[in-house]
Tab-separated table of C-alpha atoms (C1' of nucleotides) in Angstrom:
chain	number	residue	atom	x	y	z
A	62	MET	CA	192.934	-19.301	-35.346
A	63	ARG	CA	195.085	-20.706	-32.883
A	64	THR	CA	198.523	-22.055	-33.051
A	65	SER	CA	197.708	-24.491	-30.638
A	66	SER	CA	194.556	-26.630	-30.226
A	67	VAL	CA	191.915	-25.941	-27.631
A	68	GLU	CA	193.064	-29.392	-26.408
A	69	GLN	CA	196.635	-28.380	-25.076
A	70	LEU	CA	195.105	-25.520	-23.277
A	71	ILE	CA	192.687	-27.874	-21.572
A	72	LEU	CA	195.270	-30.201	-20.683
A	73	ASP	CA	197.296	-27.231	-19.167
A	74	LEU	CA	194.540	-26.178	-17.215
A	75	PHE	CA	194.144	-29.708	-15.148
A	76	ALA	CA	198.133	-29.719	-15.279
A	77	GLY	CA	198.598	-27.062	-12.437
A	78	GLN	CA	196.125	-28.850	-10.463
A	79	PRO	CA	196.302	-32.217	-8.183
A	80	VAL	CA	194.783	-35.071	-10.121
A	81	GLU	CA	192.832	-36.547	-7.926
A	82	THR	CA	190.713	-33.415	-7.207
A	83	ALA	CA	190.532	-31.181	-10.160
A	84	HIS	CA	187.157	-31.784	-11.401
A	85	PHE	CA	185.607	-29.411	-13.828
A	86	THR	CA	182.507	-28.824	-15.537
A	87	ALA	CA	182.400	-27.920	-19.367
A	88	GLN	CA	181.009	-24.508	-18.028
A	89	GLU	CA	183.834	-24.104	-15.878
A	90	ILE	CA	186.622	-24.915	-18.429
A	91	TYR	CA	184.819	-22.782	-21.095
A	92	LEU	CA	185.209	-19.812	-18.572
A	93	GLN	CA	188.640	-20.712	-17.309
A	94	LEU	CA	189.662	-20.754	-21.123
A	95	LYS	CA	188.254	-17.474	-22.344
A	96	PRO	CA	190.795	-15.387	-20.997
A	97	GLN	CA	193.500	-16.918	-22.992
A	98	LEU	CA	191.051	-17.259	-25.939
A	99	PRO	CA	188.809	-14.247	-26.063
A	100	ALA	CA	187.169	-15.549	-29.287
A	101	VAL	CA	186.621	-19.278	-28.615
A	102	ASN	CA	183.202	-20.894	-29.440
A	103	PRO	CA	181.648	-22.551	-26.848
A	104	SER	CA	180.953	-25.432	-29.422
A	105	THR	CA	184.720	-25.714	-29.672
A	106	ILE	CA	185.159	-26.637	-25.994
A	107	TYR	CA	182.253	-28.943	-26.235
A	108	ARG	CA	183.538	-30.463	-29.345
A	109	ALA	CA	187.167	-31.136	-27.730
A	110	LEU	CA	185.873	-32.384	-24.659
A	111	GLU	CA	183.918	-34.702	-26.677
A	112	ARG	CA	186.952	-35.844	-28.466
A	113	MET	CA	189.613	-36.349	-25.205
A	114	THR	CA	186.981	-38.362	-23.476
A	115	ARG	CA	186.727	-40.564	-26.241
A	116	SER	CA	190.007	-40.997	-26.739
A	117	GLY	CA	190.916	-41.339	-23.007
A	118	LYS	CA	192.866	-38.475	-22.194
A	119	ILE	CA	190.004	-37.340	-19.976
A	120	SER	CA	187.274	-39.051	-18.162
A	121	ILE	CA	183.424	-37.650	-17.734
A	122	SER	CA	181.448	-38.293	-14.912
A	123	ASP	CA	178.800	-37.184	-12.554
A	124	MET	CA	179.716	-36.306	-9.244
A	125	GLY	CA	176.429	-35.138	-8.269
A	126	LYS	CA	177.014	-31.407	-9.008
A	127	GLY	CA	174.400	-31.215	-11.125
A	128	ALA	CA	176.617	-31.164	-14.253
A	129	ALA	CA	179.000	-33.580	-15.708
A	130	VAL	CA	182.701	-33.159	-14.633
A	131	PHE	CA	185.471	-33.801	-16.520
A	132	GLU	CA	189.209	-34.994	-15.031
A	133	ILE	CA	192.195	-35.871	-16.482
A	134	VAL	CA	193.219	-39.215	-16.903
A	135	GLY	CA	196.249	-40.111	-14.896
A	136	LYS	CA	198.846	-43.064	-14.693
A	137	GLU	CA	196.940	-44.418	-11.847
A	138	ARG	CA	193.611	-45.184	-11.505
A	139	HIS	CA	191.541	-43.636	-8.959
A	140	HIS	CA	187.614	-43.172	-8.114
A	141	HIS	CA	185.650	-41.696	-5.643
A	142	LEU	CA	183.284	-41.688	-2.961
A	143	VAL	CA	180.634	-38.952	-2.568
A	144	CYS	CA	178.455	-38.174	0.513
A	145	GLU	CA	175.148	-37.148	-0.504
A	146	THR	CA	174.420	-35.153	2.493
A	147	CYS	CA	177.730	-33.046	3.016
A	148	HIS	CA	179.046	-33.642	-0.433
A	149	GLN	CA	182.466	-34.626	0.973
A	150	VAL	CA	184.378	-36.448	-1.733
A	151	ILE	CA	186.657	-39.277	-0.688
A	152	THR	CA	189.767	-40.550	-2.956
A	153	LEU	CA	189.797	-44.388	-3.431
A	154	SER	CA	192.728	-46.241	-4.746
A	155	ASP	CA	192.366	-48.514	-7.658
A	156	ASP	CA	193.435	-51.428	-5.425
A	157	THR	CA	189.490	-51.537	-3.902
A	158	ILE	CA	188.207	-51.650	-7.489
A	159	ARG	CA	190.639	-53.610	-9.671
A	160	PRO	CA	189.364	-56.694	-8.291
A	161	LEU	CA	185.898	-55.880	-9.424
A	162	PHE	CA	187.073	-54.888	-12.975
A	163	ASP	CA	189.479	-58.268	-13.224
A	164	GLU	CA	186.500	-60.126	-12.499
A	165	LEU	CA	184.022	-58.882	-14.973
A	166	SER	CA	187.016	-59.063	-17.376
A	167	ARG	CA	187.090	-63.148	-16.663
A	168	GLN	CA	183.457	-63.653	-16.584
A	169	PHE	CA	182.390	-61.700	-19.636
A	170	GLY	CA	185.238	-60.999	-21.522
A	171	PHE	CA	184.952	-57.219	-21.527
A	172	GLU	CA	187.943	-55.118	-21.454
A	173	MET	CA	186.946	-52.491	-18.902
A	174	THR	CA	187.674	-48.904	-20.039
A	175	THR	CA	185.669	-47.410	-17.204
A	176	ASN	CA	188.592	-45.568	-15.419
A	177	HIS	CA	186.982	-43.817	-12.896
A	178	LEU	CA	184.101	-44.719	-10.849
A	179	VAL	CA	181.868	-42.423	-8.435
A	180	LEU	CA	180.227	-44.267	-5.910
A	181	PHE	CA	177.639	-42.050	-3.929
A	182	GLY	CA	176.506	-42.724	-0.079
A	183	HIS	CA	176.176	-41.246	3.212
A	184	CYS	CA	179.573	-40.921	4.996
A	185	PRO	CA	179.786	-41.889	8.959
A	186	ALA	CA	179.243	-38.237	10.287
A	187	CYS	CA	176.025	-37.565	8.386
A	188	ARG	CA	174.635	-41.136	9.192
A	189	ARG	CA	174.919	-40.187	13.109
A	190	LYS	CA	173.214	-37.024	12.566
A	191	LYS	CA	169.849	-38.721	11.610
B	224	MET	CA	145.643	-29.462	-12.928
B	225	ARG	CA	145.535	-32.887	-13.497
B	226	THR	CA	143.958	-34.980	-9.948
B	227	SER	CA	146.859	-37.395	-10.297
B	228	SER	CA	150.431	-35.949	-10.219
B	229	VAL	CA	152.992	-36.430	-12.841
B	230	GLU	CA	154.789	-39.009	-10.931
B	231	GLN	CA	152.179	-41.473	-10.662
B	232	LEU	CA	152.140	-41.299	-14.467
B	233	ILE	CA	155.856	-41.329	-14.897
B	234	LEU	CA	155.750	-44.796	-12.692
B	235	ASP	CA	153.023	-46.469	-14.999
B	236	LEU	CA	155.420	-45.746	-17.820
B	237	PHE	CA	157.834	-47.782	-16.259
B	238	ALA	CA	155.271	-50.412	-15.129
B	239	GLY	CA	154.505	-51.759	-18.407
B	240	GLN	CA	158.478	-52.634	-18.882
B	241	PRO	CA	161.045	-55.075	-17.893
B	242	VAL	CA	162.461	-53.439	-15.180
B	243	GLU	CA	166.198	-54.133	-16.163
B	244	THR	CA	166.225	-52.813	-19.758
B	245	ALA	CA	163.667	-49.715	-19.495
B	246	HIS	CA	165.946	-46.644	-19.773
B	247	PHE	CA	164.461	-43.614	-20.578
B	248	THR	CA	165.701	-40.169	-21.278
B	249	ALA	CA	164.177	-37.480	-19.604
B	250	GLN	CA	162.907	-36.008	-23.133
B	251	GLU	CA	161.909	-39.637	-23.982
B	252	ILE	CA	159.780	-39.519	-20.759
B	253	TYR	CA	158.407	-36.264	-21.710
B	254	LEU	CA	157.406	-37.262	-24.909
B	255	GLN	CA	155.809	-40.272	-24.073
B	256	LEU	CA	153.521	-38.498	-21.470
B	257	LYS	CA	152.497	-36.035	-23.710
B	258	PRO	CA	149.869	-37.920	-25.170
B	259	GLN	CA	148.055	-38.074	-21.897
B	260	LEU	CA	149.003	-34.331	-20.479
B	261	PRO	CA	148.698	-32.608	-23.734
B	262	ALA	CA	149.348	-29.392	-21.325
B	263	VAL	CA	152.121	-30.441	-19.470
B	264	ASN	CA	155.268	-28.220	-19.136
B	265	PRO	CA	158.460	-29.521	-19.613
B	266	SER	CA	159.913	-28.057	-16.481
B	267	THR	CA	157.032	-30.007	-14.772
B	268	ILE	CA	158.766	-33.283	-15.611
B	269	TYR	CA	162.241	-32.381	-15.191
B	270	ARG	CA	161.199	-31.605	-11.796
B	271	ALA	CA	159.191	-34.687	-10.945
B	272	LEU	CA	162.290	-36.688	-12.386
B	273	GLU	CA	164.601	-35.025	-10.048
B	274	ARG	CA	162.071	-34.923	-6.886
B	275	MET	CA	161.986	-39.181	-7.426
B	276	THR	CA	165.680	-39.621	-7.832
B	277	ARG	CA	166.239	-37.604	-4.750
B	278	SER	CA	163.629	-40.042	-3.024
B	279	GLY	CA	164.895	-43.073	-4.413
B	280	LYS	CA	162.089	-43.984	-6.508
B	281	ILE	CA	164.246	-43.847	-9.853
B	282	SER	CA	167.839	-43.959	-10.126
B	283	ILE	CA	169.762	-41.629	-12.897
B	284	SER	CA	172.574	-42.608	-14.962
B	285	ASP	CA	174.841	-42.412	-17.955
B	286	MET	CA	174.454	-45.295	-20.356
B	287	GLY	CA	176.408	-43.430	-23.064
B	288	LYS	CA	173.593	-42.385	-24.845
B	289	GLY	CA	174.419	-38.715	-24.650
B	290	ALA	CA	171.865	-37.987	-21.874
B	291	ALA	CA	171.192	-39.496	-18.871
B	292	VAL	CA	168.659	-42.146	-18.544
B	293	PHE	CA	166.241	-42.736	-15.726
B	294	GLU	CA	165.187	-46.409	-14.510
B	295	ILE	CA	163.056	-47.259	-12.076
B	296	VAL	CA	164.197	-48.888	-8.760
B	297	GLY	CA	163.163	-52.286	-8.261
B	298	LYS	CA	163.311	-54.637	-5.278
B	299	GLU	CA	166.435	-56.506	-6.641
B	300	ARG	CA	169.414	-54.205	-7.278
B	301	HIS	CA	171.124	-54.721	-10.615
B	302	HIS	CA	173.644	-52.937	-12.772
B	303	HIS	CA	174.826	-52.746	-16.416
B	304	LEU	CA	178.034	-53.695	-18.406
B	305	VAL	CA	177.826	-51.534	-21.740
B	306	CYS	CA	179.959	-52.352	-24.767
B	307	GLU	CA	180.983	-49.054	-26.020
B	308	THR	CA	181.604	-50.200	-29.430
B	309	CYS	CA	178.389	-52.042	-30.330
B	310	HIS	CA	176.431	-50.534	-27.169
B	311	GLN	CA	175.226	-53.751	-26.356
B	312	VAL	CA	173.726	-54.193	-22.831
B	313	ILE	CA	174.574	-56.641	-20.190
B	314	THR	CA	172.834	-56.710	-17.095
B	315	LEU	CA	174.641	-57.543	-13.895
B	316	SER	CA	173.101	-59.095	-10.921
B	317	ASP	CA	173.806	-57.188	-7.715
B	318	ASP	CA	175.809	-60.455	-6.481
B	319	THR	CA	178.473	-59.086	-8.807
B	320	ILE	CA	178.775	-55.927	-6.868
B	321	ARG	CA	177.379	-56.539	-3.407
B	322	PRO	CA	180.793	-57.410	-1.957
B	323	LEU	CA	182.665	-54.263	-3.266
B	324	PHE	CA	179.785	-52.275	-1.686
B	325	ASP	CA	179.892	-54.055	1.632
B	326	GLU	CA	183.570	-53.664	1.815
B	327	LEU	CA	183.355	-49.953	1.089
B	328	SER	CA	180.911	-49.892	3.787
B	329	ARG	CA	183.049	-51.723	6.400
B	330	GLN	CA	185.958	-49.809	5.348
B	331	PHE	CA	184.642	-46.233	5.131
B	332	GLY	CA	181.750	-46.525	7.379
B	333	PHE	CA	180.019	-45.068	4.348
B	334	GLU	CA	176.168	-46.163	3.591
B	335	MET	CA	175.975	-46.749	-0.120
B	336	THR	CA	173.393	-45.365	-1.946
B	337	THR	CA	174.079	-45.647	-5.228
B	338	ASN	CA	171.860	-48.450	-6.870
B	339	HIS	CA	172.626	-48.964	-10.414
B	340	LEU	CA	176.080	-49.040	-11.760
B	341	VAL	CA	177.001	-48.700	-15.235
B	342	LEU	CA	180.288	-49.697	-16.448
B	343	PHE	CA	181.980	-49.639	-19.953
B	344	GLY	CA	184.279	-51.613	-21.910
B	345	HIS	CA	184.607	-53.437	-24.976
B	346	CYS	CA	182.278	-56.599	-25.479
B	347	PRO	CA	184.527	-60.128	-26.812
B	348	ALA	CA	183.061	-59.634	-30.410
B	349	CYS	CA	184.126	-56.049	-30.772
B	350	ARG	CA	187.490	-56.805	-29.307
B	351	ARG	CA	188.040	-59.657	-31.689
B	352	LYS	CA	187.454	-57.370	-34.842
B	353	LYS	CA	190.147	-55.120	-33.852
C	4	DT	C1'	206.461	-26.994	-52.619
C	5	DG	C1'	201.493	-27.594	-53.698
C	6	DA	C1'	197.262	-29.833	-53.662
C	7	DC	C1'	194.437	-32.706	-51.268
C	8	DA	C1'	192.327	-35.112	-47.410
C	9	DT	C1'	191.130	-34.717	-42.738
C	10	DA	C1'	190.251	-32.634	-38.555
C	11	DA	C1'	189.088	-28.608	-36.069
C	12	DT	C1'	186.915	-24.339	-35.573
C	13	DG	C1'	183.158	-20.257	-35.919
C	14	DC	C1'	178.812	-18.914	-36.145
C	15	DA	C1'	173.755	-19.530	-35.989
C	16	DA	C1'	170.121	-22.042	-34.948
C	17	DA	C1'	167.875	-25.621	-32.523
C	18	DT	C1'	167.595	-28.116	-28.372
C	19	DC	C1'	167.495	-29.507	-24.035
C	20	DT	C1'	167.195	-28.259	-19.113
C	21	DT	C1'	167.238	-24.819	-15.163
C	22	DT	C1'	165.445	-21.421	-12.699
C	23	DG	C1'	162.484	-17.658	-10.363
C	24	DC	C1'	158.218	-16.324	-9.692
C	25	DG	C1'	153.438	-16.193	-9.376
C	26	DT	C1'	149.368	-19.366	-8.779
C	27	DC	C1'	146.977	-23.456	-7.847
C	28	DT	C1'	145.944	-27.797	-5.095
C	29	DG	C1'	145.515	-31.209	-1.652
C	30	DC	C1'	146.287	-32.268	3.045
C	31	DA	C1'	145.838	-31.289	7.737
C	32	DA	C1'	144.654	-28.883	11.793
C	33	DT	C1'	140.829	-26.426	13.370
D	140	DA	C1'	133.439	-26.205	6.152
D	141	DT	C1'	137.349	-22.856	6.319
D	142	DT	C1'	141.996	-21.590	6.632
D	143	DG	C1'	146.790	-22.150	6.264
D	144	DC	C1'	150.598	-24.569	4.558
D	145	DA	C1'	153.654	-26.851	1.564
D	146	DG	C1'	154.221	-29.071	-2.528
D	147	DA	C1'	153.343	-29.159	-7.286
D	148	DC	C1'	152.622	-26.777	-11.561
D	149	DG	C1'	152.738	-23.463	-15.606
D	150	DC	C1'	155.085	-19.910	-17.640
D	151	DA	C1'	158.684	-17.213	-19.630
D	152	DA	C1'	163.405	-16.361	-19.594
D	153	DA	C1'	167.690	-17.508	-18.915
D	154	DG	C1'	171.249	-20.727	-19.427
D	155	DA	C1'	173.758	-24.487	-21.317
D	156	DT	C1'	174.741	-28.301	-24.832
D	157	DT	C1'	174.287	-30.148	-29.540
D	158	DT	C1'	174.106	-29.884	-34.346
D	159	DG	C1'	174.499	-28.438	-39.498
D	160	DC	C1'	177.036	-26.442	-42.516
D	161	DA	C1'	180.543	-23.327	-44.149
D	162	DT	C1'	185.435	-22.291	-43.317
D	163	DT	C1'	189.883	-22.532	-41.905
D	164	DA	C1'	194.119	-25.243	-40.453
D	165	DT	C1'	197.203	-28.858	-40.544
D	166	DG	C1'	199.385	-32.768	-42.168
D	167	DT	C1'	201.151	-35.559	-45.778
D	168	DC	C1'	202.178	-37.491	-50.240
D	169	DA	C1'	203.651	-36.680	-54.696
DNA sequence: TGACATAATGCAAATCTTTGCGTCTGCAAT
DNA sequence: ATTGCAGACGCAAAGATTTGCATTATGTCA
């Protein structure tokens, strides 16, 4: 067994990356951890990711990559706009979304936990091309 | 092969259901189609769903069921609020979201294609219980 | 420290989903 | 009607993810 849990290694993996653009699939995480943990079992990674998502350390979302991607949850929430044609990703400050979430809280009494919204569309450049 | 394509059968499957609450996983769709198409191959279903999503006939989203769910795209867009504790689902009229999408279009020149937002949180009842 | 309870892990099997490739079907142009 | 093409499909294999169960760590309380 390892002295440190897989969770810490996953966090380390994100640590070297800019928060807003580091999006990894479960598989990518598994492969990146392999060199350090040659004997680690895929299910351990999947379970760690599930735990970390549930506890709010990371978030899971569909960025149109075909597989879910995980992202570290930082101090400041942010969101993404993804172009379905060229796959360009734009980062949105939480200021854009917060009013909506506040309104939903007010209206339905919900405490919002979604902390990473991914919205799809077509960017200006791709719209012009058509 | 079949005279009618699998796509039509999938649409039929949604047809009998209230638009806003009929959410099926790929697997559920596969199983529901089996009686009518005993010989159908799973990959055919998966490919049909992928095509239909791409062409905008259905939408795919994560409703916290562990697997992606598909939903028919109706005339009126709507969205959902899901309680992470009791899994209650609340339907949101598009009026709640449209201003945000309009603002994003204005600000980034994006033509939004996301037509079904799923937001997670804790509902009032579950919040009280804690 | 020692024993226990809880959580994390490994392993193997089951499931689910995707992919490559060859075949078949339906539509369109001739 | 015949030909040609593109899209849809089947099949089998590969790949990805989940699950049940046994085992191993870790933290804590006496």
